[in-house]
Amino acid sequence: MQTTIQQQLEYVFRQSFNALGMSQSVPIVLQIAGRPEHGDFQVNGAMAAAKQLKQNPRELAAKIIENLPDNPLVASCEIAGPGFINIKLNNQYLNLALADDILHIGGIRPETVVVDYSAPNLAKEMHVGHLRSTVIGDALVRIYEYLGHSVIRRNHVGDWGTQFGMLTAYLEEIKQENSSEIELSDLEDFYRKAKIRFDEDPVFADTARDFVVRLQSGDEKILGYWRQFVTISLGHCQKIYDMLHTKLTPNDVVGESFYNDLLAPMVKLLLDKGIAVDSDGAVCVFFTPEELGSKDETPFIIQKKDGGYLYATTDIAAVYDRVQRLHSSRLVYVIDARQSLHMKQLFVTTKKAAVAAVDTKMEHAAFGTMMGEDGKPFKTRSGGTVKLLELINESIERAQVMIAGRNPEWSAAEVSELAEILGIAALKYADLSKNRLSDYIFSFDKMLAFEGNTAPYLLYAYTRIFSIFKKSGYSLDESLSWALDIKEDAEHRLAVHIARFADIVSETARENYPHYLCGYIYELAGLFMRFYESCPVLKAESKPLMRSRLALAALTAKTLQTGLSLLGIPVVEKM
Ligand code: ARG
């Protein structure tokens, strides 16, 4: 499918607008119909156009309809209210469109997109705060790839800086004390102990500071400790990435340390261009409210008084690497909304300095905070941070209890296999289905419920379709090739919805909003249920009709499966 259904409709209406002498800049305003019983889509542009042309909007709407060119899509149009045009699509058109690899999305100019996501600080274990970045970032990666872009994942882990002086110094200390295996399995505990040593003992603190300097200047001995620590910490992360079925691998880790050699040149470049200036011994970039789009006088500090570099400096270097070396034209950062100012400052600075190109797209796919049911940031009962691993395990355990309760006849192995999939799916989907910009209240009960916009509901819907095929004796794949003959309203609405897949995925990618796709999948499942309740499939009155309905069911299953796979969620065949 080269052009999407919305593009085709836009084209048809544009021709009519042109025929009526309206300029290209008069918007058509094509939308999904607000009331499906009145149509599939609606065009709202007649009202604004009428104002401009000083005409009556309903009369103009009638002329627009009259001047539509011959086309296979539109079955009928109706004028409503002050000049809305309701459009009903042609069933004949849907029969053919759906047969034509409707889920494939073509005609996209491929780009190299770098997605910066997950990016925990390696000094500690991953906690709940990393779930959103990891899950949203991974969905975006899959969606861009589906559209044909070449995607580079960047796990910008915090593996550099002062904390690593303390940690390597502590590692050396306990190595000297006992030569046996060092317990790094509990990173939190290790960090806590190192911090206590740092706070208590000024000699240790000095060693730690000395280690930072030696680490950053490439001292092999300290680098050895550092590598040991980082390897273990990354191992913890990778375990979680695998459990969450993300695409992240060790190859995607390009941490802050990677940019070490670029930091001094970046500061020099910004100073030479007069973009950064000396401020009390530190090197800073200042912004005008116009540049920032808001009034905030906080400077972007890129070098401290003592010569040390910062988070900002590393990010500038990373932009350099991604644009100049990887030739990326779109950089997407899946980072907490609380870093919005940092991101804006980064985008403005790198554009100004031509580290990024004028037309490099730089997007902060920001997300809000995960809240507990008390409406406060999600914490353990004692007020500590919740480890991500513990959250994942609890989700799987709860899924297990639920599945065992629903299916008493299943073996323990069957239960755990599904629990692992469902627990993870529920966790991911709960996150992806919310508008990422808002804070959301985390609730195991809600995300594991079989009602509502949840993973269990959607996976269950898939299994229902799957069982129709099991009963029919036909395979899902063979049914996909059968001719469609859409007649009933419920069939029509389901077909129109499936035909919108390419538009939804494109919008999701354009705005980095996975919840668009989730909403679409949820609606798809609902429309299927409605179709299945009102149109007999296996008991259809004729064989061709049965085949048509099986084909529609198979296409629904394929759309569900494809949509969920773009969110990083696999389907199951029984539940
Ligand atoms: N490590 C950072 C943190 O935990 C996130 C890094 C995000 N990526 C970036 N390029 N700044 O807050």
Coordinates of C-alpha atoms and ligand atoms in Angstrom, one line a residue:
M1 CA 0.0 0.0 0.0
Q2 CA 1.7 3.1 -1.1
T3 CA -0.6 5.9 -0.1
T4 CA -2.6 5.6 3.1
I5 CA -6.4 5.9 3.1
Q6 CA -6.2 9.4 4.6
Q7 CA -3.8 10.5 1.9
Q8 CA -6.1 9.2 -0.8
L9 CA -9.1 11.0 0.7
E10 CA -7.1 14.2 1.1
Y11 CA -6.2 13.9 -2.6
V12 CA -9.7 13.5 -3.7
F13 CA -11.0 16.4 -1.7
R14 CA -8.0 18.6 -2.7
Q15 CA -9.1 18.1 -6.3
S16 CA -12.5 19.4 -5.5
F17 CA -11.1 22.3 -3.6
N18 CA -8.9 23.1 -6.5
A19 CA -11.8 22.9 -9.0
L20 CA -13.6 25.5 -6.9
G21 CA -10.6 27.8 -7.1
M22 CA -9.5 27.4 -3.5
S23 CA -5.7 27.7 -2.9
Q24 CA -3.5 24.9 -1.7
S25 CA -3.3 26.6 1.6
V26 CA -7.0 26.2 2.5
P27 CA -7.0 23.2 4.8
I28 CA -9.3 20.3 4.2
V29 CA -9.3 19.2 7.8
L30 CA -9.9 15.5 7.3
Q31 CA -10.8 13.6 10.5
I32 CA -12.2 10.4 11.7
A33 CA -16.0 10.8 12.0
G34 CA -17.1 11.9 15.4
R35 CA -20.3 9.8 15.1
P36 CA -19.6 6.6 13.2
E37 CA -23.3 6.1 12.4
H38 CA -23.0 9.2 10.2
G39 CA -19.9 8.2 8.3
D40 CA -16.4 6.9 8.5
F41 CA -14.5 10.2 8.0
Q42 CA -15.5 13.8 8.0
V43 CA -14.1 16.9 6.2
N44 CA -14.5 20.1 8.3
G45 CA -12.7 22.5 6.0
A46 CA -15.8 23.9 4.3
M47 CA -16.6 26.2 7.2
A48 CA -13.2 28.1 7.3
A49 CA -13.1 28.1 3.5
A50 CA -16.6 29.6 3.3
K51 CA -15.6 32.4 5.7
Q52 CA -12.6 33.2 3.5
L53 CA -14.6 33.1 0.3
K54 CA -17.6 34.9 2.0
Q55 CA -20.0 32.1 1.0
N56 CA -22.6 30.1 2.9
P57 CA -20.8 27.1 4.4
R58 CA -23.5 24.5 3.7
E59 CA -23.7 25.7 0.1
L60 CA -19.9 25.5 -0.2
A61 CA -20.0 22.0 1.3
A62 CA -22.6 21.0 -1.3
K63 CA -20.3 22.3 -4.1
I64 CA -17.4 20.5 -2.7
I65 CA -19.3 17.2 -2.8
E66 CA -20.6 18.0 -6.3
N67 CA -17.0 18.6 -7.6
L68 CA -15.4 15.5 -6.2
P69 CA -13.7 13.7 -9.0
D70 CA -14.7 10.1 -9.9
N71 CA -13.0 7.9 -7.4
P72 CA -13.3 4.4 -6.0
L73 CA -13.2 5.4 -2.3
V74 CA -16.2 7.5 -1.5
A75 CA -19.6 5.8 -1.5
S76 CA -21.6 8.8 -0.2
C77 CA -21.3 12.2 1.4
E78 CA -23.7 14.0 3.6
I79 CA -23.7 17.5 5.0
A80 CA -24.3 17.9 8.7
G81 CA -24.6 20.9 11.0
P82 CA -23.0 24.1 9.8
G83 CA -21.1 22.5 7.0
F84 CA -19.5 19.2 8.1
I85 CA -19.1 16.7 5.3
N86 CA -19.6 13.1 6.5
I87 CA -18.0 10.5 4.3
K88 CA -18.9 6.9 3.9
L89 CA -16.4 4.7 2.2
N90 CA -17.2 2.2 -0.5
N91 CA -17.4 -1.4 0.5
Q92 CA -16.1 -2.4 -2.9
Y93 CA -13.1 -0.3 -2.4
L94 CA -12.5 -1.8 1.1
N95 CA -12.7 -5.3 -0.3
L96 CA -9.8 -4.6 -2.6
A97 CA -7.8 -2.3 -0.3
L98 CA -7.8 -4.9 2.5
A99 CA -6.6 -7.6 0.1
D100 CA -3.7 -5.5 -0.9
D101 CA -1.2 -6.0 2.0
I102 CA -2.9 -3.2 3.8
L103 CA -0.6 -3.4 6.8
H104 CA 2.5 -2.7 4.8
I105 CA 3.5 1.0 4.9
G106 CA 5.4 2.3 1.9
G107 CA 6.3 5.6 0.4
I108 CA 8.4 6.8 3.4
R109 CA 11.7 8.5 2.8
P110 CA 14.0 6.5 5.0
E111 CA 16.1 8.3 7.6
T112 CA 18.8 7.4 10.1
V113 CA 17.1 7.8 13.4
V114 CA 19.0 7.6 16.7
V115 CA 16.9 6.7 19.7
D116 CA 18.5 7.5 23.1
Y117 CA 16.7 5.4 25.7
S118 CA 16.8 3.5 28.9
A119 CA 20.2 5.0 29.9
P120 CA 20.4 4.1 33.6
N121 CA 23.2 5.2 35.9
L122 CA 25.4 2.2 36.3
A123 CA 26.5 3.1 39.8
K124 CA 23.1 1.7 41.0
E125 CA 20.6 -0.9 40.0
M126 CA 17.8 -0.1 37.6
H127 CA 14.7 1.2 39.4
V128 CA 11.1 1.9 38.4
G129 CA 12.2 5.3 37.0
H130 CA 13.8 3.5 34.1
L131 CA 10.8 1.5 33.1
R132 CA 9.2 4.2 31.1
S133 CA 12.2 5.2 29.1
T134 CA 13.0 1.6 28.3
V135 CA 9.5 0.6 27.3
I136 CA 8.6 3.7 25.3
G137 CA 12.0 3.9 23.6
D138 CA 11.8 0.3 22.5
A139 CA 8.3 0.7 21.1
L140 CA 9.5 3.8 19.1
V141 CA 12.5 1.9 17.8
R142 CA 10.2 -0.9 16.5
I143 CA 7.8 1.6 14.9
Y144 CA 10.4 3.5 13.1
E145 CA 11.9 0.3 11.9
Y146 CA 8.6 -0.9 10.6
L147 CA 8.3 2.3 8.6
G148 CA 11.6 1.5 6.9
H149 CA 13.9 3.8 8.8
S150 CA 17.4 2.8 9.8
V151 CA 17.4 3.0 13.5
I152 CA 20.4 3.2 15.8
R153 CA 19.7 2.5 19.5
R154 CA 21.8 4.4 22.0
N155 CA 21.8 3.4 25.6
H156 CA 23.5 6.4 27.0
V157 CA 24.4 4.9 30.4
G158 CA 25.9 6.9 33.2
D159 CA 29.3 5.2 33.6
W160 CA 31.6 8.1 34.2
G161 CA 32.0 10.9 36.7
T162 CA 32.8 11.3 40.4
Q163 CA 30.7 8.3 41.7
F164 CA 33.0 5.9 39.8
G165 CA 36.0 7.2 41.8
M166 CA 34.3 6.2 45.0
L167 CA 33.2 2.9 43.6
T168 CA 36.5 1.9 42.2
A169 CA 38.3 3.0 45.4
Y170 CA 35.9 0.9 47.4
L171 CA 36.4 -2.0 45.1
E172 CA 40.2 -1.8 45.5
E173 CA 39.8 -1.6 49.3
I174 CA 37.7 -4.7 49.7
K175 CA 39.8 -6.6 47.2
Q176 CA 42.8 -6.0 49.4
E177 CA 40.9 -7.0 52.5
N178 CA 39.7 -10.3 51.2
S179 CA 41.0 -11.9 48.0
S180 CA 37.9 -14.1 47.5
E181 CA 35.1 -13.2 45.1
I182 CA 33.7 -9.8 45.5
E183 CA 30.0 -9.4 46.2
L184 CA 28.7 -7.1 43.5
S185 CA 25.4 -9.0 43.0
D186 CA 23.8 -6.3 45.2
L187 CA 24.8 -3.1 43.6
E188 CA 22.7 -1.0 45.9
D189 CA 24.4 -2.5 48.9
F190 CA 27.8 -2.0 47.4
Y191 CA 27.0 1.6 46.6
R192 CA 25.7 2.3 50.1
K193 CA 28.8 0.9 51.7
A194 CA 31.1 2.8 49.4
K195 CA 29.2 6.0 50.2
I196 CA 29.5 5.4 54.0
R197 CA 33.2 5.0 53.6
F198 CA 33.4 8.2 51.5
D199 CA 31.4 10.2 54.1
E200 CA 33.2 8.8 57.1
D201 CA 36.9 8.6 56.1
P202 CA 38.6 11.7 54.6
V203 CA 41.6 9.6 53.5
F204 CA 39.2 7.3 51.6
A205 CA 37.5 10.3 50.1
D206 CA 40.8 11.7 48.9
T207 CA 41.6 8.3 47.3
A208 CA 38.3 8.4 45.6
R209 CA 38.9 11.8 44.2
D210 CA 42.3 10.8 43.1
F211 CA 40.8 7.7 41.4
V212 CA 38.4 9.9 39.3
V213 CA 41.3 11.9 38.0
R214 CA 43.3 8.8 37.2
L215 CA 40.3 7.1 35.7
Q216 CA 39.6 10.0 33.3
S217 CA 43.2 10.2 32.3
G218 CA 43.3 6.6 31.4
D219 CA 45.2 4.9 34.3
E220 CA 45.1 1.2 33.4
K221 CA 44.8 0.0 37.0
I222 CA 41.8 2.1 37.8
L223 CA 40.3 1.4 34.4
G224 CA 40.5 -2.3 35.3
Y225 CA 38.4 -1.8 38.4
W226 CA 36.0 0.4 36.5
R227 CA 35.6 -2.2 33.8
Q228 CA 34.9 -4.9 36.3
F229 CA 32.3 -2.8 38.0
V230 CA 30.6 -1.6 34.8
T231 CA 30.5 -5.2 33.3
I232 CA 28.7 -6.4 36.4
S233 CA 26.3 -3.5 36.4
L234 CA 25.5 -3.9 32.7
G235 CA 24.9 -7.5 33.3
H236 CA 22.1 -6.6 35.7
C237 CA 20.6 -4.3 33.1
Q238 CA 20.8 -6.8 30.3
K239 CA 19.0 -9.3 32.3
I240 CA 16.1 -6.8 32.7
Y241 CA 16.2 -5.9 29.0
D242 CA 15.8 -9.5 28.1
M243 CA 13.0 -10.1 30.6
L244 CA 11.2 -7.1 29.2
H245 CA 11.7 -8.5 25.6
T246 CA 13.4 -5.3 24.5
K247 CA 15.7 -5.0 21.5
L248 CA 18.5 -3.6 23.7
T249 CA 21.8 -5.5 23.5
P250 CA 25.3 -4.9 25.0
N251 CA 26.1 -3.4 21.5
D252 CA 23.7 -0.6 22.1
V253 CA 25.5 0.6 25.2
V254 CA 27.4 3.7 24.3
G255 CA 27.9 5.3 27.7
E256 CA 29.1 8.7 28.8
S257 CA 32.7 7.4 29.0
F258 CA 32.7 6.9 25.3
Y259 CA 32.7 10.6 24.7
N260 CA 35.6 11.4 27.0
D261 CA 38.0 12.4 24.2
L262 CA 35.4 14.7 22.6
L263 CA 34.7 16.8 25.7
A264 CA 37.7 19.2 25.5
P265 CA 37.3 19.8 21.7
M266 CA 33.6 20.5 22.2
V267 CA 34.3 23.1 24.9
K268 CA 36.9 24.7 22.7
L269 CA 34.6 24.8 19.7
L270 CA 31.9 26.5 21.7
L271 CA 34.3 29.0 23.1
D272 CA 35.9 29.7 19.7
K273 CA 32.5 30.4 18.2
G274 CA 31.6 32.7 21.1
I275 CA 28.6 30.6 22.0
A276 CA 30.1 29.6 25.4
V277 CA 31.7 32.2 27.7
D278 CA 33.8 32.2 30.8
S279 CA 31.6 32.9 33.8
D280 CA 33.4 33.0 37.2
G281 CA 35.9 30.5 36.0
A282 CA 33.3 28.1 34.6
V283 CA 32.4 27.8 31.0
C284 CA 28.7 28.5 30.3
V285 CA 26.2 29.0 27.5
F286 CA 23.5 31.6 28.2
F287 CA 20.2 31.9 26.3
T288 CA 17.7 34.5 25.4
P289 CA 14.1 33.8 26.1
E290 CA 13.5 33.7 22.3
E291 CA 16.1 31.0 21.8
L292 CA 14.7 28.9 24.6
G293 CA 11.0 29.6 24.0
S294 CA 10.7 30.5 27.6
K295 CA 12.2 32.7 30.2
D296 CA 14.8 30.8 32.2
E297 CA 18.1 32.2 33.1
T298 CA 19.7 28.9 34.1
P299 CA 23.0 28.6 32.1
F300 CA 24.1 25.5 30.4
I301 CA 27.4 24.7 32.2
I302 CA 29.8 22.8 30.1
Q303 CA 32.9 23.0 32.2
K304 CA 33.3 23.5 35.9
K305 CA 35.8 25.8 37.7
D306 CA 38.0 22.8 38.5
G307 CA 38.1 21.9 34.8
G308 CA 35.7 19.0 35.1
Y309 CA 33.1 18.3 32.4
L310 CA 29.4 17.7 33.0
Y311 CA 26.3 15.9 31.8
A312 CA 25.7 18.7 29.3
T313 CA 29.2 18.4 27.8
T314 CA 28.8 14.7 27.2
D315 CA 25.4 15.3 25.6
I316 CA 26.9 17.9 23.2
A317 CA 29.6 15.4 22.3
A318 CA 26.9 12.7 21.7
V319 CA 25.1 15.0 19.3
Y320 CA 28.3 15.5 17.5
D321 CA 28.9 11.8 17.2
R322 CA 25.3 11.1 16.1
V323 CA 25.1 13.8 13.5
Q324 CA 28.6 14.1 12.2
R325 CA 29.7 10.5 12.4
L326 CA 26.5 8.4 12.2
H327 CA 24.9 10.9 9.8
S328 CA 21.6 10.8 11.6
S329 CA 18.9 13.3 10.6
R330 CA 16.6 12.7 13.5
L331 CA 17.6 12.3 17.2
V332 CA 15.0 11.2 19.6
Y333 CA 15.6 11.3 23.4
V334 CA 13.3 9.3 25.5
I335 CA 14.0 11.0 28.8
D336 CA 12.0 12.1 31.9
A337 CA 10.1 15.4 31.4
R338 CA 12.0 16.9 34.3
Q339 CA 15.0 17.1 32.0
S340 CA 13.1 19.4 29.6
L341 CA 15.3 22.4 30.2
H342 CA 18.4 20.4 29.7
M343 CA 17.1 19.1 26.4
K344 CA 16.1 22.5 25.1
Q345 CA 19.5 23.9 26.1
L346 CA 21.2 21.0 24.3
F347 CA 19.1 21.4 21.1
V348 CA 19.7 25.2 20.9
T349 CA 23.4 25.0 21.7
T350 CA 24.2 22.3 19.2
K351 CA 22.2 23.9 16.4
K352 CA 23.8 27.3 17.1
A353 CA 27.3 25.7 17.0
A354 CA 26.5 23.7 13.9
V355 CA 27.3 20.5 15.8
A356 CA 23.8 19.5 14.6
A357 CA 22.7 20.5 11.1
V358 CA 20.2 23.2 10.6
D359 CA 17.6 20.6 9.6
T360 CA 18.5 17.9 12.1
K361 CA 15.3 16.9 13.9
M362 CA 15.9 16.8 17.6
E363 CA 13.0 15.6 19.7
H364 CA 12.6 15.2 23.4
A365 CA 10.0 12.3 23.8
A366 CA 9.4 13.3 27.4
F367 CA 7.5 11.3 29.9
G368 CA 5.9 12.0 33.3
T369 CA 6.4 10.2 36.6
M370 CA 5.0 6.9 37.6
M371 CA 2.9 7.4 40.7
G372 CA 1.7 5.1 43.4
E373 CA -2.0 4.6 44.2
D374 CA -1.6 7.3 46.8
G375 CA -0.9 9.8 44.1
K376 CA 2.7 10.3 45.2
P377 CA 5.8 9.1 43.3
F378 CA 5.9 5.3 43.3
K379 CA 7.9 4.0 46.3
T380 CA 8.3 0.9 48.5
R381 CA 6.3 0.7 51.6
S382 CA 9.2 2.0 53.6
G383 CA 9.7 4.9 51.2
G384 CA 12.7 3.5 49.2
T385 CA 13.0 3.3 45.5
V386 CA 11.5 0.2 43.9
K387 CA 14.0 -1.9 42.0
L388 CA 12.8 -2.6 38.5
L389 CA 13.6 -6.3 38.8
E390 CA 11.3 -6.5 41.8
L391 CA 8.5 -4.8 40.0
I392 CA 8.8 -7.1 37.0
N393 CA 8.9 -10.2 39.3
E394 CA 5.8 -9.0 41.2
S395 CA 4.0 -8.5 37.9
I396 CA 4.8 -12.0 36.8
E397 CA 3.8 -13.5 40.1
R398 CA 0.5 -11.7 40.1
A399 CA -0.2 -12.8 36.5
Q400 CA 0.6 -16.4 37.7
V401 CA -2.0 -16.3 40.4
M402 CA -4.6 -14.9 38.1
I403 CA -3.9 -17.4 35.3
A404 CA -3.9 -20.4 37.7
G405 CA -7.2 -19.1 39.1
R406 CA -8.8 -18.9 35.6
N407 CA -7.4 -22.2 34.3
P408 CA -7.4 -24.7 37.2
E409 CA -6.7 -27.6 34.7
W410 CA -3.5 -26.1 33.3
S411 CA -0.1 -27.6 34.3
A412 CA 2.3 -25.5 36.3
A413 CA 4.6 -25.1 33.3
E414 CA 1.8 -23.8 31.2
V415 CA 0.8 -21.3 33.9
S416 CA 4.3 -20.0 34.3
E417 CA 4.9 -19.7 30.6
L418 CA 1.9 -17.6 30.1
A419 CA 2.4 -15.6 33.3
E420 CA 5.8 -14.5 32.1
I421 CA 4.4 -13.2 28.9
L422 CA 1.3 -11.7 30.4
G423 CA 3.0 -10.1 33.4
I424 CA 5.5 -8.3 31.2
A425 CA 2.9 -7.4 28.6
A426 CA 0.6 -5.9 31.2
L427 CA 3.5 -3.9 32.7
K428 CA 4.6 -2.5 29.3
Y429 CA 1.1 -1.9 27.9
A430 CA 0.0 0.0 31.0
D431 CA 2.8 2.4 30.4
L432 CA 2.5 2.6 26.6
S433 CA -1.3 3.2 26.6
K434 CA -1.1 6.4 28.6
N435 CA -0.2 9.7 27.1
R436 CA 3.5 9.7 27.9
L437 CA 3.5 13.4 28.9
S438 CA 1.3 12.9 31.9
D439 CA 2.1 11.3 35.3
Y440 CA 0.3 8.0 35.7
I441 CA -0.9 6.0 38.6
F442 CA 0.6 2.6 38.6
S443 CA -1.8 -0.2 39.6
F444 CA -1.2 -3.9 39.3
D445 CA -4.9 -4.6 39.5
K446 CA -5.8 -2.3 36.7
M447 CA -3.1 -3.4 34.3
L448 CA -3.9 -7.0 34.9
A449 CA -7.6 -6.6 34.5
F450 CA -9.4 -8.4 31.6
E451 CA -11.6 -5.4 31.1
G452 CA -10.6 -2.0 29.6
N453 CA -7.6 -0.9 27.6
T454 CA -5.2 -3.5 29.0
A455 CA -2.8 -6.2 27.7
P456 CA -4.9 -9.1 29.1
Y457 CA -8.0 -7.8 27.3
L458 CA -6.1 -7.5 24.0
L459 CA -4.3 -10.8 24.2
Y460 CA -7.5 -12.4 25.1
A461 CA -9.2 -10.9 22.1
Y462 CA -6.5 -12.4 20.0
T463 CA -7.0 -15.9 21.5
R464 CA -10.7 -15.6 20.7
I465 CA -10.0 -15.1 17.0
F466 CA -7.4 -17.8 17.1
S467 CA -10.0 -20.3 18.5
I468 CA -12.4 -19.5 15.7
F469 CA -9.8 -20.7 13.3
K470 CA -9.1 -23.8 15.4
K471 CA -12.8 -24.6 15.3
S472 CA -13.1 -23.9 11.6
G473 CA -10.3 -26.2 10.5
Y474 CA -8.8 -23.5 8.3
S475 CA -5.6 -21.8 9.0
L476 CA -5.4 -18.1 9.7
D477 CA -2.8 -17.7 6.9
E478 CA -4.9 -19.4 4.2
S479 CA -7.9 -17.3 5.1
L480 CA -6.0 -14.1 4.5
S481 CA -6.1 -14.8 0.7
W482 CA -9.9 -15.2 0.5
A483 CA -12.0 -12.6 -1.2
L484 CA -13.8 -10.1 1.0
D485 CA -17.4 -9.2 0.6
I486 CA -18.2 -6.5 3.1
K487 CA -21.9 -5.8 3.5
E488 CA -23.0 -5.4 7.1
D489 CA -22.3 -2.3 9.1
A490 CA -20.2 -4.1 11.7
E491 CA -18.1 -5.6 8.9
H492 CA -17.8 -2.2 7.3
R493 CA -16.6 -0.5 10.4
L494 CA -14.1 -3.1 11.2
A495 CA -12.7 -3.0 7.7
V496 CA -12.4 0.8 7.8
H497 CA -10.6 0.6 11.0
I498 CA -8.1 -2.0 9.7
A499 CA -7.6 0.2 6.6
R500 CA -6.4 3.0 8.9
F501 CA -3.5 1.1 10.3
A502 CA -0.9 2.8 8.2
D503 CA -2.1 6.2 9.1
I504 CA -2.1 5.4 12.8
V505 CA 1.4 4.0 12.8
S506 CA 2.7 7.0 10.8
E507 CA 1.1 9.4 13.3
T508 CA 2.5 7.4 16.2
A509 CA 6.0 7.7 14.7
R510 CA 5.6 11.4 13.8
E511 CA 4.6 12.4 17.3
N512 CA 6.3 9.7 19.3
Y513 CA 3.0 8.8 20.9
P514 CA 2.7 5.0 21.4
H515 CA -0.7 5.6 23.1
Y516 CA -2.1 6.4 19.6
L517 CA -1.3 2.9 18.5
C518 CA -2.6 1.4 21.8
G519 CA -5.9 3.3 21.4
Y520 CA -6.2 2.0 17.9
I521 CA -5.6 -1.6 18.9
Y522 CA -8.1 -1.4 21.7
E523 CA -10.7 -0.1 19.4
L524 CA -9.9 -2.8 16.9
A525 CA -10.5 -5.4 19.5
G526 CA -13.9 -3.8 20.4
L527 CA -14.9 -3.5 16.7
F528 CA -14.1 -7.2 16.2
M529 CA -16.2 -8.2 19.2
R530 CA -19.1 -6.3 17.8
F531 CA -18.6 -7.8 14.4
Y532 CA -18.4 -11.3 15.9
E533 CA -21.6 -10.8 17.9
S534 CA -23.6 -9.5 15.0
C535 CA -22.3 -11.5 12.0
P536 CA -22.2 -15.3 12.2
V537 CA -18.9 -16.5 10.9
L538 CA -18.8 -20.3 10.8
K539 CA -22.6 -20.4 10.6
A540 CA -22.7 -17.8 7.8
E541 CA -25.5 -18.4 5.3
S542 CA -23.2 -19.3 2.4
K543 CA -19.6 -20.6 2.0
P544 CA -18.3 -17.4 0.2
L545 CA -19.7 -15.4 3.0
M546 CA -18.1 -17.6 5.6
R547 CA -14.9 -17.3 3.8
S548 CA -15.2 -13.5 3.6
R549 CA -15.8 -13.3 7.3
L550 CA -13.0 -15.6 8.1
A551 CA -10.7 -13.4 6.0
L552 CA -11.8 -10.4 7.9
A553 CA -11.2 -12.2 11.2
A554 CA -7.8 -13.3 10.0
L555 CA -6.9 -9.8 9.0
T556 CA -8.0 -8.5 12.4
A557 CA -5.8 -11.1 14.1
K558 CA -2.9 -10.1 11.9
T559 CA -3.5 -6.4 12.6
L560 CA -3.7 -7.0 16.3
Q561 CA -0.5 -9.1 16.2
T562 CA 1.4 -6.6 14.1
G563 CA 0.2 -3.7 16.3
L564 CA 1.2 -5.4 19.5
S565 CA 4.5 -6.5 18.1
L566 CA 5.3 -2.8 17.4
L567 CA 4.8 -2.2 21.1
G568 CA 7.1 -5.1 21.9
I569 CA 4.3 -7.4 23.0
P570 CA 3.9 -10.9 21.6
V571 CA 0.5 -12.6 21.2
V572 CA -0.5 -15.9 22.7
E573 CA -2.7 -18.6 21.3
K574 CA -4.6 -19.5 24.5
M575 CA -5.3 -17.9 27.7
Ligands
ARG1 N1 21.6 8.7 32.8 C1 20.6 9.7 32.8 C2 19.7 9.7 34.0 O1 19.6 8.6 34.6 C3 19.8 9.7 31.5 C4 20.5 9.9 30.3 C5 19.6 10.2 29.1 N2 20.3 10.4 27.9 C6 21.0 11.5 27.6 N3 21.5 11.5 26.4 N4 21.0 12.5 28.4 O2 19.1 10.6 34.3

